[in-house]
Coordinates of C-alpha atoms in Angstrom, one line a residue:
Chain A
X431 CA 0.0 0.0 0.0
X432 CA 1.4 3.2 -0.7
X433 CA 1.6 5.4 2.2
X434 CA 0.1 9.2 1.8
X435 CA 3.3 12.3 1.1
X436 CA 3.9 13.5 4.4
X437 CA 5.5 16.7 4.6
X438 CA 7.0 16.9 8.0
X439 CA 8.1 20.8 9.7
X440 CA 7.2 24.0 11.0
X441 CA 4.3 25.9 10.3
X442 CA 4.8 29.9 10.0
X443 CA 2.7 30.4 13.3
X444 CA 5.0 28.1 15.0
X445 CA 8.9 29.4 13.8
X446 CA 7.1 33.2 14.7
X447 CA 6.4 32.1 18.6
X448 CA 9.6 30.7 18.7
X449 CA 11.7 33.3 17.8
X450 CA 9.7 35.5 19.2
X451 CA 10.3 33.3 23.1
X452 CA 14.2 33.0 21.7
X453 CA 14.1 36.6 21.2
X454 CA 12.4 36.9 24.8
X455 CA 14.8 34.6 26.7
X456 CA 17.6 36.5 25.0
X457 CA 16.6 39.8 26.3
X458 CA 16.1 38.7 29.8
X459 CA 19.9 37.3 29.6
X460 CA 21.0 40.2 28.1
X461 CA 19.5 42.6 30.3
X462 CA 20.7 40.5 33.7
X463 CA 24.5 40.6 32.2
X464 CA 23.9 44.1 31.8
X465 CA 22.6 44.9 35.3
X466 CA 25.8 42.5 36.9
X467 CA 28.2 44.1 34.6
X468 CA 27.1 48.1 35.3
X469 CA 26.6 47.1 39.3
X470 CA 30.3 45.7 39.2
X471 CA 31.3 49.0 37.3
X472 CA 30.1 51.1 40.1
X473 CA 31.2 49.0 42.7
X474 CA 34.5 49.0 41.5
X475 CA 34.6 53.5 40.5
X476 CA 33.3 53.5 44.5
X477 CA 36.2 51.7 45.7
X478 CA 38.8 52.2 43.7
X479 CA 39.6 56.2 45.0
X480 CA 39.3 54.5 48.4
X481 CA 41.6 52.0 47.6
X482 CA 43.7 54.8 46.3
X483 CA 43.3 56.9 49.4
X484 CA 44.6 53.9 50.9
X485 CA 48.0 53.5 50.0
X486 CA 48.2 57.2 49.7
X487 CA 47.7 57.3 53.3
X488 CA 50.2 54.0 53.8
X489 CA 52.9 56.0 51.9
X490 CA 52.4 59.5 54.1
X491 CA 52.5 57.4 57.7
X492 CA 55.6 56.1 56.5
X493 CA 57.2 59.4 55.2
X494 CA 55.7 62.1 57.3
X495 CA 56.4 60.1 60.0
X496 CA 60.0 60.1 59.0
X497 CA 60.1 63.8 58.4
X498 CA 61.5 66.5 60.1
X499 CA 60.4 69.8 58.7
X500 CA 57.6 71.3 57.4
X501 CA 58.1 74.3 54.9
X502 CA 56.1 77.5 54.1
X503 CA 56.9 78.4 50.6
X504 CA 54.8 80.8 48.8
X505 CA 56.8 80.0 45.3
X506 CA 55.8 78.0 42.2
X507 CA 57.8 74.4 41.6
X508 CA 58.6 72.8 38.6
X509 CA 58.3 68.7 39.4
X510 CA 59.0 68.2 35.5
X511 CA 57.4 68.7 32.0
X512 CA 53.6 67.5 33.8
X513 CA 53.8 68.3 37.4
X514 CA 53.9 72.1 38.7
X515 CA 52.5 73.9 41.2
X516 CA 51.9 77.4 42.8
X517 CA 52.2 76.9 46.7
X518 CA 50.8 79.6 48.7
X519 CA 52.2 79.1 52.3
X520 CA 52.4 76.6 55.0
X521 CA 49.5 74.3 56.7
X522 CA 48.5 76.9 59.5
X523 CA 48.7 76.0 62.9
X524 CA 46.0 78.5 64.1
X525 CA 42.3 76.7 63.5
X526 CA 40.7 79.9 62.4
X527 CA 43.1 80.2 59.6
X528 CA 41.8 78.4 56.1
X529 CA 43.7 75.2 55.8
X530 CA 45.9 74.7 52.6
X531 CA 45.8 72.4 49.9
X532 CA 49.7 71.6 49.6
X533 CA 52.6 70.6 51.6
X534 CA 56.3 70.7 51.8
X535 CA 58.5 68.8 54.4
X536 CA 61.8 67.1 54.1
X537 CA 62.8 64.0 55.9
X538 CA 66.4 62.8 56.6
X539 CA 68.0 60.2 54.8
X540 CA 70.0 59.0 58.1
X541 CA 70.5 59.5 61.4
X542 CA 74.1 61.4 60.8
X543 CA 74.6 64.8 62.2
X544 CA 74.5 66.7 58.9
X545 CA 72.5 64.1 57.1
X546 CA 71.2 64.6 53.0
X547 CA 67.6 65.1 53.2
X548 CA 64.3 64.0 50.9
X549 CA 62.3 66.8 49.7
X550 CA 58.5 65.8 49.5
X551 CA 55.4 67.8 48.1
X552 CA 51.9 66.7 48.2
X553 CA 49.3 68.5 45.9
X554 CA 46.4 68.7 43.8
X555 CA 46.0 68.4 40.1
X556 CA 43.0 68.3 37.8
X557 CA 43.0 64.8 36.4
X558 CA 42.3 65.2 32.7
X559 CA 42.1 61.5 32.0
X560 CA 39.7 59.6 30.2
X561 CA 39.4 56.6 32.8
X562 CA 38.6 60.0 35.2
X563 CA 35.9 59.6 37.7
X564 CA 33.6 62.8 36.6
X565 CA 34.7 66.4 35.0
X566 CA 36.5 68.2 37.7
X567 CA 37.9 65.3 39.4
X568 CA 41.7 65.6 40.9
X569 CA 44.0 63.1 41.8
X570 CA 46.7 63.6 44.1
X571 CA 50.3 63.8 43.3
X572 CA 53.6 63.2 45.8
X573 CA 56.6 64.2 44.6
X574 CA 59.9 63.0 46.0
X575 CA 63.0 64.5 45.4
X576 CA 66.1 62.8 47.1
X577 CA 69.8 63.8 48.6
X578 CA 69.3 67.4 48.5
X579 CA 71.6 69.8 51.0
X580 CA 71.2 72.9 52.0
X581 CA 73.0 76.2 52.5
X582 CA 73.4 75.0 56.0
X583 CA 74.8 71.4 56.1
X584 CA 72.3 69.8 58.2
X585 CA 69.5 72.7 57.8
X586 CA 66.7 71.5 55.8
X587 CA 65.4 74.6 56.2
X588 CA 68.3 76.1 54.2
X589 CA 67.7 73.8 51.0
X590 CA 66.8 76.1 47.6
X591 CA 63.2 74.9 46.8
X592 CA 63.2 76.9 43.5
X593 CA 66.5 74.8 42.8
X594 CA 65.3 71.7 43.0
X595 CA 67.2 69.3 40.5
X596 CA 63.4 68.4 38.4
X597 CA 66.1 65.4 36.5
X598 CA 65.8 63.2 39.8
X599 CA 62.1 63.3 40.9
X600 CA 59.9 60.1 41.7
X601 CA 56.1 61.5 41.1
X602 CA 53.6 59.0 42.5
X603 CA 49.9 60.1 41.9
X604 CA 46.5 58.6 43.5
X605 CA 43.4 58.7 41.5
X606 CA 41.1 59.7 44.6
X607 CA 38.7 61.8 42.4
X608 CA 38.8 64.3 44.7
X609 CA 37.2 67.7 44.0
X610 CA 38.7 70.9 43.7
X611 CA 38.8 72.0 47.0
X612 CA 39.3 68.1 48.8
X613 CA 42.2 68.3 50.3
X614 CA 42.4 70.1 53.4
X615 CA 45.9 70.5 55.2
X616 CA 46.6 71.8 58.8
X617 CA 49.3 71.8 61.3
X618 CA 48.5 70.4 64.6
X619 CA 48.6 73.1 67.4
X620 CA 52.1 71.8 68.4
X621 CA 53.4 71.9 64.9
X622 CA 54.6 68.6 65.2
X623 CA 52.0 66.7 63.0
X624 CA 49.9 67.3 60.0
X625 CA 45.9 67.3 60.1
X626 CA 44.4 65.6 56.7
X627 CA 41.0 66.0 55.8
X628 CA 40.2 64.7 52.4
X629 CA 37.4 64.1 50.1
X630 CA 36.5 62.1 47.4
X631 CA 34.0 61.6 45.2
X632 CA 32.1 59.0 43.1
X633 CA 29.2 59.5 40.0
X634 CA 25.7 57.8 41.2
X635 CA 24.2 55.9 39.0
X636 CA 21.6 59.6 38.7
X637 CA 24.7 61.3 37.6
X638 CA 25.6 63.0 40.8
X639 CA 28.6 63.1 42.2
X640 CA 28.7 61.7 45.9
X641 CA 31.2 63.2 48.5
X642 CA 32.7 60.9 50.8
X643 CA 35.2 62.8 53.7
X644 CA 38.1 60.9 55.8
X645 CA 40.1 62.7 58.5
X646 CA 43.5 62.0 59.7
X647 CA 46.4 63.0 61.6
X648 CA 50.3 62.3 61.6
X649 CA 53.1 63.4 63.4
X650 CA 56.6 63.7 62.8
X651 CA 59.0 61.6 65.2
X652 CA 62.0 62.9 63.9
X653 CA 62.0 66.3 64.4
X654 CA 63.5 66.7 67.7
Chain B
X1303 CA -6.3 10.0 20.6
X1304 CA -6.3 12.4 23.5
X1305 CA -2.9 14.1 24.5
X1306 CA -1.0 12.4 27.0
X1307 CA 0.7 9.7 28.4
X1308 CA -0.8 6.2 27.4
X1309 CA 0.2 2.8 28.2
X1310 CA 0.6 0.4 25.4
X1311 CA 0.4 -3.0 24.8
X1312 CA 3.7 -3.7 24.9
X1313 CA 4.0 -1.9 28.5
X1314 CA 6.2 1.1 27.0
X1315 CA 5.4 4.5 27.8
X1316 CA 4.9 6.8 24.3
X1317 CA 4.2 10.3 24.4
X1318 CA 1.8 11.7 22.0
X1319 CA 1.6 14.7 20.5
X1320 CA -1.2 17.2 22.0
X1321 CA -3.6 18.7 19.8
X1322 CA -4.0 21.7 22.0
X1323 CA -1.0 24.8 22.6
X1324 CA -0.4 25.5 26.4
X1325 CA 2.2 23.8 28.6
X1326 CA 1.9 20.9 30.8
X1327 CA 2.3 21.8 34.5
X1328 CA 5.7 20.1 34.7
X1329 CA 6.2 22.3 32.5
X1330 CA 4.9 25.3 34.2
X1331 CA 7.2 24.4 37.1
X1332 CA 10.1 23.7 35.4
X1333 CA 10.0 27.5 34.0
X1334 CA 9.0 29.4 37.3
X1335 CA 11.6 27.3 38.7
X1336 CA 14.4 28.5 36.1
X1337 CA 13.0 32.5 36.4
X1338 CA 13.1 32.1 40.2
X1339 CA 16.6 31.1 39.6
X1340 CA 17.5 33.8 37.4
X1341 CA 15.7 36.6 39.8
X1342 CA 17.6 35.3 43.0
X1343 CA 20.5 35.6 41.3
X1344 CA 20.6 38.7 40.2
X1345 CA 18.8 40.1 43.0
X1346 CA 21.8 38.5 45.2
X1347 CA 24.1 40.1 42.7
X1348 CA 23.0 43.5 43.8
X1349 CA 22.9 42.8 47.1
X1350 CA 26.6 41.8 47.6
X1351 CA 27.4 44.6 45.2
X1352 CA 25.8 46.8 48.0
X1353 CA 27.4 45.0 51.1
X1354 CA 30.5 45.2 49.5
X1355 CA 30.4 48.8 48.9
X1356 CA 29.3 49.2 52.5
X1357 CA 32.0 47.0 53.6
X1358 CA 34.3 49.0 51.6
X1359 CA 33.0 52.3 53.3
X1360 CA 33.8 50.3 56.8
X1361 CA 37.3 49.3 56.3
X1362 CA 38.3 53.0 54.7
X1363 CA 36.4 54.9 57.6
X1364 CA 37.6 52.6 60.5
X1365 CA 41.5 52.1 59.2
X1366 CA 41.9 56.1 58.7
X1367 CA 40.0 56.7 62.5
X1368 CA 42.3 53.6 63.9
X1369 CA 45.3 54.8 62.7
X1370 CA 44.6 58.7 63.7
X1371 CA 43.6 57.6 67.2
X1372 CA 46.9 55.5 67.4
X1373 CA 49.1 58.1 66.4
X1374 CA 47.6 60.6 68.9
X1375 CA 48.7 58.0 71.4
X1376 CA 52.2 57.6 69.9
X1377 CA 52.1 61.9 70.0
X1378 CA 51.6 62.1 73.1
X1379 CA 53.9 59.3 74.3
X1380 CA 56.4 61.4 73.4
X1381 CA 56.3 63.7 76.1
X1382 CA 57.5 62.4 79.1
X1383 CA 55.0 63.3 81.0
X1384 CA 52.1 61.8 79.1
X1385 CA 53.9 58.6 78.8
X1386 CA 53.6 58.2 82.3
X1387 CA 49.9 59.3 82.0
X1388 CA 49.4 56.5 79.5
X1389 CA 48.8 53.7 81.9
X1390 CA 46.1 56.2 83.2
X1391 CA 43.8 55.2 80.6
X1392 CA 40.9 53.2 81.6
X1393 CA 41.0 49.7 80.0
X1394 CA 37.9 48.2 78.6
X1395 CA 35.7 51.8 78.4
X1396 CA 34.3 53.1 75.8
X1397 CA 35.0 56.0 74.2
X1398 CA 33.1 58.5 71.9
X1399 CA 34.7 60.8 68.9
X1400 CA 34.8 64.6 69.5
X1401 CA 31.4 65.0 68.0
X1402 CA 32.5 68.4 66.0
X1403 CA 33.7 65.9 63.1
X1404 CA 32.6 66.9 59.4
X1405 CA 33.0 62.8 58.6
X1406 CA 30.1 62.5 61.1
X1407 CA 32.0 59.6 62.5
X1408 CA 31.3 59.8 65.9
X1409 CA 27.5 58.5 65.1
X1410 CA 28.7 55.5 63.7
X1411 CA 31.8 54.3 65.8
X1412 CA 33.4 54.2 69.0
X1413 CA 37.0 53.5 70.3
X1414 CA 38.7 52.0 73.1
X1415 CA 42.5 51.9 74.4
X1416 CA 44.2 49.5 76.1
X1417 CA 47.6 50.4 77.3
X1418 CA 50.1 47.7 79.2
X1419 CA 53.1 47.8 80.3
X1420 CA 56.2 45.2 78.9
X1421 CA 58.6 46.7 81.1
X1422 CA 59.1 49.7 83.1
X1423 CA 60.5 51.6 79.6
X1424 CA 58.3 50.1 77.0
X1425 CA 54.4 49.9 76.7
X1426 CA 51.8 48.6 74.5
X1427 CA 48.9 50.1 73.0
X1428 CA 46.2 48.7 71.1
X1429 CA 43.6 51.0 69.8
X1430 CA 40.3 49.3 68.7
X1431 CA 37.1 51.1 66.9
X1432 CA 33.8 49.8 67.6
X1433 CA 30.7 50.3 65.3
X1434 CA 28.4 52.2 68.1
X1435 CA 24.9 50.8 69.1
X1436 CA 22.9 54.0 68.5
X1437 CA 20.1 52.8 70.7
X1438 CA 21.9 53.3 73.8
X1439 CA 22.9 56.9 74.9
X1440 CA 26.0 55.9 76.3
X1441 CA 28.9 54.9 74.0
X1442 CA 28.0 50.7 73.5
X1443 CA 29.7 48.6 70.5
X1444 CA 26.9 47.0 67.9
X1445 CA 27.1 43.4 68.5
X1446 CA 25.0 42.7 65.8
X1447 CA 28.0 43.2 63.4
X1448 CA 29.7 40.4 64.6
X1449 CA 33.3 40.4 66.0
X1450 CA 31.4 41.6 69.0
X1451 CA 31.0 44.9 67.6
X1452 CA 35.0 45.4 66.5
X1453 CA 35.6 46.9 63.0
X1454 CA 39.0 46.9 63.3
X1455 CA 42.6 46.8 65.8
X1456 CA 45.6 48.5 66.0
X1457 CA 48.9 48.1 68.5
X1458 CA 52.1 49.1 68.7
X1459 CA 54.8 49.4 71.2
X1460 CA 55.9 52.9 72.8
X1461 CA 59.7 53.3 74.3
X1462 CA 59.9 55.9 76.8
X1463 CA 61.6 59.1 75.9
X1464 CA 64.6 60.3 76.6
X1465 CA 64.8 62.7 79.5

């Protein structure tokens, strides 16, 4: 008996609903690799200034600790081709006096009586980079300039800031996405320490940018 | 033949096909179960996302107040005098933050010192900060953070100064 042409498949109705489900699933998918993906982007622009902030902090307990003088230049300094800045006095000591947003110190290299000393700068600068946090963000940079004298062997109050060799400087900077006016810098009322406040800032997923503040306080054990 | 699962004559289960769209209710199941799935973890996604960031927050905040307590101790310690008043500390209270802050700390955590003495030219301090228990007036840790409240501990060791 010969059997009846069967053609076996799909109708249109049928290939429509599924691809239209596929299409469904695939958007759901999508859309959850999406939401992960922007929530770990976030999480990571929130913590990475902190993280930054961080070993800032690590690498100023360590050298301000170490230090034993604090300047109060009002001059501009060249820390190479990227790096310059227009300091405008010393942290005051007085808590009615604005803080600043710089500092100078110098640490000795070893315990001798006229020892070579490191110069140090911590500032500011507008951080123009396209991995940025938002428009306006700063990051800060710490200079170190190394076995600089003075007029006055052992004075490292005597050394020539404006003469600063800009050949032998070790910039670090720290992407803290701090605002313009973040960094706050004071001498403690003994003038042995430093009093940090800083800020920094992250963009919300509304497009604000949300301030976060930390506070801190070092002292110098080497400067008597 | 109706749609369904018939028994044959040989004993062997055969599935037909159904002459009617809509699923079965294993069916059903099966596909709430995979959405469930896919909601919880996403949903969990965002919410370790979130403690993270809060965690984040916490070690920042309570390293930078550690450390800043600490090295008030160590600035101190190096005057004579207050080295001697270090061992004047009360072990085991609790203290509060100066509550002029602009971090607005001193809401949030609380601190407490513990000095000993090694020998009669060397002492220890350990400096730990608290999360505070805002239901209580006075200073209390939150034990509901686990660690019995701690965030975080510091110590070093102090020399005396030289006279």
């Amino acid at each position: 008996m010969k059997r009846p042409y069967v053609i076996s498949g799909l109708t249109l109705a049928e290939v429509l609903v599924a691809s239209s489900a596929f299409a469904f699933v695939m958007m759901i998918g999508i859309g959850t690799v999406s939401v992960v993906k922007r929530s770990g982007d976030q999480l990571r622009g929130r913590s990475e200034p902190r993280q930054q902030l961080r070993v800032l902090l690590g690498n100023l307990q360590r050298e301000l600790r170490a230090a034993t003088f604090i300047y109060s230049p009002n001059v501009s300094l060249d820390f190479g081709s990227t790096y310059q800045h227009e300091f405008t006095g010393g942290p005051p000591t007085d808590p009615s006096d604005p803080p600043v947003q710089e500092v100078v110190f110098a640490r000795s290299e070893s315990a001798a009586v006229e020892p070579e000393y490191t110069v140090e700068a911590l500032f500011l600068q507008q951080d123009l980079g396209p991995d940025r946090a938002y428009d306006g963000a700063h990051k800060i940079v710490l200079t170190r300039i190394a076995r600089q004298v003075g007029v006055t062997p052992g004075s490292p109050a005597d050394i020539q800031l404006t003469n600063l060799p800009t050949s032998d400087i070790n910039v670090r900077t720290f992407a803290t996405a701090t605002p313009a006016e973040g960094l706050r810098i004071r001498q403690t009322p003994t003038g042995d320490g430093l009093m940090f406040e800083f800020v920094i800032g992250h963009k919300t997923e509304g497009e604000s940018i949300l301030y976060e503040t930390y506070q801190t306080h070092l002292t110098m054990r080497n400067n008597r | 033949m109706r749609a369904g699962i018939h028994r044959t004559d040989c004993c062997v289960l055969t599935r037909t096909r159904r002459n009617f769209w809509g699923a079965t209710l294993a069916e059903v199941i099966i596909g709430l179960a995979l959405f469930a799935m896919l909601s919880l973890a996403v949903t969990g996604t965002l919410i370790q996302t979130a403690r993270l960031d809060t965690k984040d927050v916490t070690l920042t905040e309570s390293t930078i107040l550690a450390d800043t307590l600490m090295e008030r101790r160590v600035s101190d310690a190096r005057e004579y005098e207050r080295y001697r008043d270090l061992l004047g500390t009360p072990d085991g209270d609790y203290w509060t933050l100066e509550s002029d802050r602009p971090d607005n700390l001193q809401t949030r955590y609380i601190y407490r010192v513990e000095v000993s003495e090694l020998n009669p030219a060397m002492k220890r301090v350990m400096v730990s900060v608290s999360h505070r228990d805002s239901a209580f007036p006075i200073p209390t840790p939150d034990l509901s953070q686990g660690q019995n409240g701690v965030a975080i501990t510091v110590g070093t060791m102090i020399a005396e100064p030289a006279r």
